Coordinates of C-alpha atoms in Angstrom, one line a residue:
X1 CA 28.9 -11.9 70.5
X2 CA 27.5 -12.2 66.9
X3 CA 29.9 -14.4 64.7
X4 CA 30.9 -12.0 61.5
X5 CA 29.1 -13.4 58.7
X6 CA 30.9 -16.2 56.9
X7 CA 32.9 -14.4 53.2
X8 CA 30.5 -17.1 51.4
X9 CA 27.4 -15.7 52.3
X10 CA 28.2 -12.2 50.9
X11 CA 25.8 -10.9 48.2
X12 CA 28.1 -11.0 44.8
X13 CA 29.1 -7.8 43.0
X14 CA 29.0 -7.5 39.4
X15 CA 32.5 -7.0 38.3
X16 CA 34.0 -3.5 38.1
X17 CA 34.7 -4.0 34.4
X18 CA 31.3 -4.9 33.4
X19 CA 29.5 -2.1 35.9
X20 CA 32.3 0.1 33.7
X21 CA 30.1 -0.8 30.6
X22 CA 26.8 -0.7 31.6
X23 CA 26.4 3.6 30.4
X24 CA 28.1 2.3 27.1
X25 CA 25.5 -0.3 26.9
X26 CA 22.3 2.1 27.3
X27 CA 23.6 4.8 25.4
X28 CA 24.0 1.9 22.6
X29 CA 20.4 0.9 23.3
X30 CA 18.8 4.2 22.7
X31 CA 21.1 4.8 19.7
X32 CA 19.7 1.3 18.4
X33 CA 15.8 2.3 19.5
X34 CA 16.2 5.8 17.6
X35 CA 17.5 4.7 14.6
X36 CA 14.3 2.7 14.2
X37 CA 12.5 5.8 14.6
X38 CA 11.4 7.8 10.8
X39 CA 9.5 10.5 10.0
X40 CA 8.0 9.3 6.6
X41 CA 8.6 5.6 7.0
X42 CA 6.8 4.5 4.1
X43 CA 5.8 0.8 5.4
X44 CA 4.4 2.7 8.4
X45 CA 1.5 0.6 9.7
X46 CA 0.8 3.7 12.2
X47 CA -0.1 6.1 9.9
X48 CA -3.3 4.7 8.3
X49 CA -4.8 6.5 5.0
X50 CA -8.1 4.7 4.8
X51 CA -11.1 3.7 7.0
X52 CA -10.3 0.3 7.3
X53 CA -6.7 0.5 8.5
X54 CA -7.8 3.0 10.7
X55 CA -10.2 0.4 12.5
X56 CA -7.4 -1.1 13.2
X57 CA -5.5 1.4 14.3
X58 CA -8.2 2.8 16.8
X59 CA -8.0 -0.9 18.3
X60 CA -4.3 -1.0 18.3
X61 CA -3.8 1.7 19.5
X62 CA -5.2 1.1 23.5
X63 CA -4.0 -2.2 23.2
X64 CA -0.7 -1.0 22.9
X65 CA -0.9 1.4 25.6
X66 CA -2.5 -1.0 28.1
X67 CA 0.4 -3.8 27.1
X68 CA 2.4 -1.1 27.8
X69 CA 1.2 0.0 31.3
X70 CA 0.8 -4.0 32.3
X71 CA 5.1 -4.0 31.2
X72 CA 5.8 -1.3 33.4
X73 CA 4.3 -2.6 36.2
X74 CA 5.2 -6.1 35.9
X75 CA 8.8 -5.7 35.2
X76 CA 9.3 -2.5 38.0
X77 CA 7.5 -4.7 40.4
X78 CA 9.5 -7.4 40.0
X79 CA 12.6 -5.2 39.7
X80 CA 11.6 -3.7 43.4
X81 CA 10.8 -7.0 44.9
X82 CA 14.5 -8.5 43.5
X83 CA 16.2 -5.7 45.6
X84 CA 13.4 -5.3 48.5
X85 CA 14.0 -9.2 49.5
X86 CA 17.5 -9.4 48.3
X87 CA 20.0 -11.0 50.0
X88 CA 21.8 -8.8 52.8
X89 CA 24.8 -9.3 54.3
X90 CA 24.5 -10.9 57.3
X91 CA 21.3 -12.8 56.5
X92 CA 21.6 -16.9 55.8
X93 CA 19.2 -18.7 53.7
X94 CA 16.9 -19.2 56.6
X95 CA 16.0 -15.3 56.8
X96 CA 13.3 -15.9 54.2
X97 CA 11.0 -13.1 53.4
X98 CA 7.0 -13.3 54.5
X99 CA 5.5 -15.6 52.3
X100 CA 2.3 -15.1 50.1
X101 CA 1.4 -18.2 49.4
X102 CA -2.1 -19.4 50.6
X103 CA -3.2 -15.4 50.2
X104 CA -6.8 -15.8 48.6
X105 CA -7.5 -12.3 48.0
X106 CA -4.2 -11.8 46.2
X107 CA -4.8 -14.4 44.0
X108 CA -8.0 -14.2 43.2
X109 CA -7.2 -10.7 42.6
X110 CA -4.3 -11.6 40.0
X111 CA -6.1 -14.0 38.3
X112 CA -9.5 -11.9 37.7
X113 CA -7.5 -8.3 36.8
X114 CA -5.7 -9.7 34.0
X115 CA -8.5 -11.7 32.7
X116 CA -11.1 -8.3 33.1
X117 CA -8.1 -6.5 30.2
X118 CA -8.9 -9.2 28.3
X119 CA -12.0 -9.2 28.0
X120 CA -12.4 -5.7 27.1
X121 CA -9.6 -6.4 24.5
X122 CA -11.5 -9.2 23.0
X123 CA -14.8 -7.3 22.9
X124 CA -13.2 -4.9 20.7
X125 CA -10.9 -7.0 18.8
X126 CA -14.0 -9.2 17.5
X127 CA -16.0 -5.7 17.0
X128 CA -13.6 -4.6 15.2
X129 CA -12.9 -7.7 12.9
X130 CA -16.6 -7.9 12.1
X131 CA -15.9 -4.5 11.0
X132 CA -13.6 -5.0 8.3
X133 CA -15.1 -7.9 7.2
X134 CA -18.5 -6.3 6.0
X135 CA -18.6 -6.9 2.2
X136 CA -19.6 -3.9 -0.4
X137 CA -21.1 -6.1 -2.7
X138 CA -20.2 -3.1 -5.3
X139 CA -16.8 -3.5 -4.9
X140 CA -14.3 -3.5 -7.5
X141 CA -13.1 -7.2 -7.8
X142 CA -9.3 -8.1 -7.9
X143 CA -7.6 -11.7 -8.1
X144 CA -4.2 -11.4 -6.4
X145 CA -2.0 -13.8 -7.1
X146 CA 1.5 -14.2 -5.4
X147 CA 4.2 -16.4 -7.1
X148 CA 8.1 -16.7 -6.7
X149 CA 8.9 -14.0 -6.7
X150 CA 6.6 -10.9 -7.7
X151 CA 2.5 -10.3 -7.7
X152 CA 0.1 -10.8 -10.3
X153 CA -3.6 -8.7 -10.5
X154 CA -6.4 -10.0 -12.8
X155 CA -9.5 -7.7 -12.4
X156 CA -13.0 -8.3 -12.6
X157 CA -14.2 -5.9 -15.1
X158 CA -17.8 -7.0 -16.0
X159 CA -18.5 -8.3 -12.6
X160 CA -19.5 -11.6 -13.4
X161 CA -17.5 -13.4 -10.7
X162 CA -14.9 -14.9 -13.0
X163 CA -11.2 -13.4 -13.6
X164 CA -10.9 -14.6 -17.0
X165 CA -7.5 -12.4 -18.2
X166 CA -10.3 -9.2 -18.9
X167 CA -7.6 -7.4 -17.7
X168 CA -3.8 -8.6 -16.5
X169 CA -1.2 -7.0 -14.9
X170 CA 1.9 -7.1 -12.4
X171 CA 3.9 -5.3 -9.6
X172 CA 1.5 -2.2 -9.8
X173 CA -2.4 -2.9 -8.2
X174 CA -4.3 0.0 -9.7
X175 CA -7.5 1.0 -7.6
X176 CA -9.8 3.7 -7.8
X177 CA -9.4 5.9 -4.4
X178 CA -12.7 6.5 -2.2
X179 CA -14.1 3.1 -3.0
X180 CA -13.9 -0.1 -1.7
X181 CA -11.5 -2.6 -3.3
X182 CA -12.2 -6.8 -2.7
X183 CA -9.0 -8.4 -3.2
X184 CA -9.3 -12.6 -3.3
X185 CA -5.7 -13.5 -2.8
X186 CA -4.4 -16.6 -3.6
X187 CA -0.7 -18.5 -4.4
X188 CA 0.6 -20.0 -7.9
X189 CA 3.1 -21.7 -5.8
X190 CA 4.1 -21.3 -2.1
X191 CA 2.7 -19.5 0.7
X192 CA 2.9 -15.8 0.4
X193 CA 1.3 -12.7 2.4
X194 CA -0.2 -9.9 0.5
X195 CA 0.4 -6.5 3.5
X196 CA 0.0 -2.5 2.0
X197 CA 0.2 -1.5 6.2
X198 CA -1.1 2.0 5.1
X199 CA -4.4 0.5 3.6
X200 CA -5.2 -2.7 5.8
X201 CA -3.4 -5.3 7.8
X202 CA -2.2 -8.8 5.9
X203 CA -3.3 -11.3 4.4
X204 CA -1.8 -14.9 3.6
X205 CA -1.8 -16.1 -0.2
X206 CA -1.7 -19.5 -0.1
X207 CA -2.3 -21.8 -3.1
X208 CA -5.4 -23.7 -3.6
X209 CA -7.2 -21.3 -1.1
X210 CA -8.7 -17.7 -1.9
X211 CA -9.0 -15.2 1.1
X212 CA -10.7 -12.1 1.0
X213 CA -9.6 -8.8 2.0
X214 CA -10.4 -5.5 1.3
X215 CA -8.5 -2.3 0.8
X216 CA -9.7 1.5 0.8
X217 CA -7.7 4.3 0.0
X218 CA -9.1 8.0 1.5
X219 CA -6.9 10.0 -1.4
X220 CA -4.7 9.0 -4.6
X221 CA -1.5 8.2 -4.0
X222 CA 1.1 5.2 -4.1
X223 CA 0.8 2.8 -0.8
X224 CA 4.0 0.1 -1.0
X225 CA 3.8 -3.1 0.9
X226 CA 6.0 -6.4 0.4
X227 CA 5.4 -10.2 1.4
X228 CA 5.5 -10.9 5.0
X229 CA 5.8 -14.8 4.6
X230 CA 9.2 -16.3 3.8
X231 CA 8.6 -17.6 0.4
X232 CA 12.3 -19.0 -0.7
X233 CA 15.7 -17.4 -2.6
X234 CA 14.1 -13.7 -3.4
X235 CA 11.4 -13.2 -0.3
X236 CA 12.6 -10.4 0.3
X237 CA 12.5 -8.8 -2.7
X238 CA 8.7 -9.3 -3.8
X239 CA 7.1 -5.9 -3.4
X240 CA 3.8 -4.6 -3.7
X241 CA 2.3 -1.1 -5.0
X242 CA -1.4 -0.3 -4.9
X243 CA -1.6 2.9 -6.9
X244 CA -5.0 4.9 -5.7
X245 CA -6.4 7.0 -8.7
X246 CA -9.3 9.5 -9.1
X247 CA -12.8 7.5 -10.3
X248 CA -11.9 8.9 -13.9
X249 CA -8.1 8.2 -14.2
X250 CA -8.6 4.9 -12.7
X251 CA -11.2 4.1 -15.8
X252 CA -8.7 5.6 -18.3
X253 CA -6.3 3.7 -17.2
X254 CA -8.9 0.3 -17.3
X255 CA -10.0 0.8 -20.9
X256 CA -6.6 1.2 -22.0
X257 CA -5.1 -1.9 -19.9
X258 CA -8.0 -3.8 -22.1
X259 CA -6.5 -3.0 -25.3
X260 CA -3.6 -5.0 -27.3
X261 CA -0.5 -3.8 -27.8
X262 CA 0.8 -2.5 -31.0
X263 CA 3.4 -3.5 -33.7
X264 CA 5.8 -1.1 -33.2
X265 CA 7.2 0.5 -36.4
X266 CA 10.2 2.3 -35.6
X267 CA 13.2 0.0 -36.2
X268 CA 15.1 -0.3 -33.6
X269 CA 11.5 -1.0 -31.7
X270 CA 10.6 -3.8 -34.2
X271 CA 14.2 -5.7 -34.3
X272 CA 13.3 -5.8 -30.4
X273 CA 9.6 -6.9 -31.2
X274 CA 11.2 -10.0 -33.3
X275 CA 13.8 -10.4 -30.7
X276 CA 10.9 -11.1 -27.9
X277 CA 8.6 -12.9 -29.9
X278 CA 11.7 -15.4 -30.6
X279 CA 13.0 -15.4 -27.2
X280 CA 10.8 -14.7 -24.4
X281 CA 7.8 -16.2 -25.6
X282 CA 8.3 -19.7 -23.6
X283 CA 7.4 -17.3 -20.4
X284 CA 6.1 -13.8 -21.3
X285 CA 2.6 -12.7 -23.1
X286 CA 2.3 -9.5 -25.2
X287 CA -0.7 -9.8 -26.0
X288 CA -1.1 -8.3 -30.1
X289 CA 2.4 -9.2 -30.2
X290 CA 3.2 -12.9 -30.0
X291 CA -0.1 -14.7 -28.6
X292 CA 0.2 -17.2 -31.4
X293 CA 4.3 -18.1 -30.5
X294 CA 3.0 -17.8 -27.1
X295 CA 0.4 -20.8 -27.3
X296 CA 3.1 -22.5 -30.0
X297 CA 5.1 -22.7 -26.6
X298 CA 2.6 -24.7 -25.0
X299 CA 1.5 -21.7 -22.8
X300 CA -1.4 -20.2 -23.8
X301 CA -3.2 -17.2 -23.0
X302 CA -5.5 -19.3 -20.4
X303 CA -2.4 -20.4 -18.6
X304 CA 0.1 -17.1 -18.1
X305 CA -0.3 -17.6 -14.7
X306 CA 2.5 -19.1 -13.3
X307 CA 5.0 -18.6 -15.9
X308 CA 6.0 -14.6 -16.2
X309 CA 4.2 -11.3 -16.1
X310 CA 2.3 -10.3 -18.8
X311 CA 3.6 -7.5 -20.6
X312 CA 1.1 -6.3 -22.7
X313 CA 1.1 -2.6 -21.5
X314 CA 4.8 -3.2 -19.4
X315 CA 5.7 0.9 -19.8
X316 CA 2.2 1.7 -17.7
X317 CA 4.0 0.1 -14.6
X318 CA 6.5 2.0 -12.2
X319 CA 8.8 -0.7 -11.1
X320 CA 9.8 -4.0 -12.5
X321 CA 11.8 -7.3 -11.6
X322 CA 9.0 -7.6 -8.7
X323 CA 9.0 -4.0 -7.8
X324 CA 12.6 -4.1 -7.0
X325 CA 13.9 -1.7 -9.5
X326 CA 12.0 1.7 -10.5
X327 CA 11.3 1.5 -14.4
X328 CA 10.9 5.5 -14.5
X329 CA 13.0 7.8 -12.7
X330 CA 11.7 9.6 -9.0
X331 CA 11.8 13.0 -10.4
X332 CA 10.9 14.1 -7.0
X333 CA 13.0 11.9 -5.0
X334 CA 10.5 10.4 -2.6
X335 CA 12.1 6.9 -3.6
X336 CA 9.0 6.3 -4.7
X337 CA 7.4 6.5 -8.3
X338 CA 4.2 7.9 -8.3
X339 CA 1.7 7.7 -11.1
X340 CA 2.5 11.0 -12.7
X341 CA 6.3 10.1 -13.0
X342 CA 5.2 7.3 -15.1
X343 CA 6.2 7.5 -18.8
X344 CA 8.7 10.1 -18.1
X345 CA 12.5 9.7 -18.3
X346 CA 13.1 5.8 -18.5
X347 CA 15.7 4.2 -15.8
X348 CA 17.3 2.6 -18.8
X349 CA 20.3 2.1 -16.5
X350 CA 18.6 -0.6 -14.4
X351 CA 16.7 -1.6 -17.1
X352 CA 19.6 -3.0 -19.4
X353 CA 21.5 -4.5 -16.6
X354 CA 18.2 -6.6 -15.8
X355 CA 18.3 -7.5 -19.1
X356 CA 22.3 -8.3 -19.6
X357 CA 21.5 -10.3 -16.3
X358 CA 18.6 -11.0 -14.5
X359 CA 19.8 -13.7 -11.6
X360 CA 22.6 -11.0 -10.9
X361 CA 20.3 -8.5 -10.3
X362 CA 17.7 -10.5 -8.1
X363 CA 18.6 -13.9 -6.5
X364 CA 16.9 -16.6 -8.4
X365 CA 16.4 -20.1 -9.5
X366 CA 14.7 -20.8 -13.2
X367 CA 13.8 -24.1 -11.7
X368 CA 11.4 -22.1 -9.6
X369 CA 10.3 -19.3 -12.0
X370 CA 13.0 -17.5 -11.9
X371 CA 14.1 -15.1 -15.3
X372 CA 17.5 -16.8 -16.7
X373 CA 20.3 -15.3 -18.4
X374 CA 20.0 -15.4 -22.1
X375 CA 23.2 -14.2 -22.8
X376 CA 21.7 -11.3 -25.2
X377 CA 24.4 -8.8 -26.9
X378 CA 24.2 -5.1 -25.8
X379 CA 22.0 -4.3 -29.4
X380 CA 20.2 -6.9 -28.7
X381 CA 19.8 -5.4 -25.5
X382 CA 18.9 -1.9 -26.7
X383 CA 16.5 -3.3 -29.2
X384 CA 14.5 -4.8 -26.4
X385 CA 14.5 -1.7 -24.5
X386 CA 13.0 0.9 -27.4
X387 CA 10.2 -2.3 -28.0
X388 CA 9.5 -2.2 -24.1
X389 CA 8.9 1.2 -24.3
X390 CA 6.2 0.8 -26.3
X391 CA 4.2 -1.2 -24.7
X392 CA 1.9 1.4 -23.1

């Protein structure tokens, strides 16, 4: 007569409360994988809009798919092997399954499939780097510059290799669209990384070192990005714009960034005029307006790098404050504001409390760069905002 297996060796049961939860659980899941799920994401790395990211996406893409067939197989084979060679009742721990070990074939067989995948993912991995890598040596040259907590672009206008303030700007990266762009990015301060996923994959900034990368954008239109490497207080609110324009546009909008900005002579514009050359010239450059208080500061024109953005033509920008806060309103309520909204209705509303309190509005320390409160009165506040407006 068999003795009745011993209570001890039973299998255990996962407790009725919990097996009560599991439906709860998976219904949560999918809720939690759905809502990751948009249709006009607009940091959507997937959805490529130039040659170059689309290199990358045609390499992505299969190795996604074969990641995702190795997944399936390796976690529902393991799955059916856990309940094919469970424990039964009945069974003690000498009723072992047949063991594999010693089985050449099999494990030759594991060892070259996986390293067969491989290969073919490396051969077009390093095809496809070489790729994007080719340098248009008739490229339009940009310096990008990443700093605590926004980006700064210097351009390269008369293609002489040297990015020597011929043109200066922040937040917005203007490119002409059907041409290739060569970014060098680099850091002020810490490490940063410089990503517009719709254009081409990231790129680290980090200071004392200059990496190339190159974007390309098929059609005009604004591609948004942020940095992707923690970078302290306000990481995650430096954002990036590259606004694509037509060949013409984009050299209209060149010649112009290359002019001075004017004395304004409506009142209220001038009070503000006086009120930043007195105040915010230890940081920020208008150039026509204060470059001699600027240099008095000990700044110079040489060195606005690392101290604020230059705001010589501020109004031609869509966002400010690092690209955290639109500076015109979205008249079409994309959430994003596109070249053609610019110099429309000002967000004065954001504007003003930016103003009345910058370290409010965006974590910050002025130790490391950051804007401080200087207490300004609300007409002193409005008197800054009708000068800002001029500086197109």
């Amino acid at each position: 007569m068999t003795a009745a297996p011993h209570r001890g060796d039973r299998v255990p049961r996962m407790p009725r409360r919990i097996r009560r939860f599991l439906p709860l659980g998976l219904v949560a899941s999918l809720l939690l994988l759905a809502s990751a799920c948009a249709a006009d994401a607009p940091q959507d790395t997937l959805e490529p809009q130039g040659p170059i990211s689309r290199q990358i996406d045609r390499l992505s893409d299969p190795v996604f798919l074969v990641a995702g067939v190795v997944f399936i197989i390796v976690e529902f084979g393991t799955l059916a092997l856990v309940l094919k060679f469970r424990k039964r009742k009945g069974e003690t721990d000498d009723d072992l399954p047949a063991q594999t070990h010693g089985n050449t074939r099999l494990e030759i067989g594991w060892t070259v499939l996986p390293a067969v995948v491989l290969g073919f993912v490396a051969v077009g991995t390093i095809a496809t780097l070489v790729n994007i890598n080719n340098r248009d040596e008739a490229a339009l040259h940009v310096q990008v510059e990443g700093q605590q907590w926004w980006w700064q672009y210097t351009y390269d206008t008369d293609d002489d290799g040297q990015f020597d303030d011929e043109v200066r700007t922040a937040h917005d990266l203007v490119i002409p669209a059907g041409v290739d762009v060569e970014l060098n990015v680099t850091s002020q301060d810490v490490i940063h990384s410089f990503w517009i996923p719709a254009l081409n994959g990231k790129k680290d900034a980090v200071p004392n070192r200059t990496h190339q990368l190159t974007l390309h954008a098929d059609e005009p239109g604004t591609y948004v990005g942020q940095c992707t490497e923690y970078c302290g207080l306000s990481h995650a609110y430096m954002r990036q714009r590259a606004i694509a324009l037509p060949q013409d546009e984009f050299e209209a909008w060149l010649e112009n960034q290359e002019t001075e900005a004017e004395a304004p002579t409506e009142e209220e514009a001038a009070a503000g005029a006086e009120l930043f050359t007195a105040q915010c010239s230890r940081c920020h450059l208008a150039r026509g307006i204060n470059d001699q208080e600027y240099e008095d500061e000990g700044s110079g024109d040489d060195l606005v790098a690392g101290q604020a953005p230059d705001l010589t033509h501020f109004a031609t920008r869509g966002v400010f404050a690092g690209g955290i806060f639109d500076l015109w309103q979205d008249e079409d309520g994309d959430d994003i504001v596109e070249f053609d909204e610019i110099g429309g209705d000002l967000n004065r509303i954001d504007l003003e409390a930016w103003l009345r309190n910058p370290p409010g509005q965006k974590p910050m320390a002025p130790e490391a760069r950051g804007m401080p409160n200087l207490e300004l009165q609300e007409d002193q506040i409005d008197q800054l905002v009708a000068f800002l407006q001029t500086l197109d």
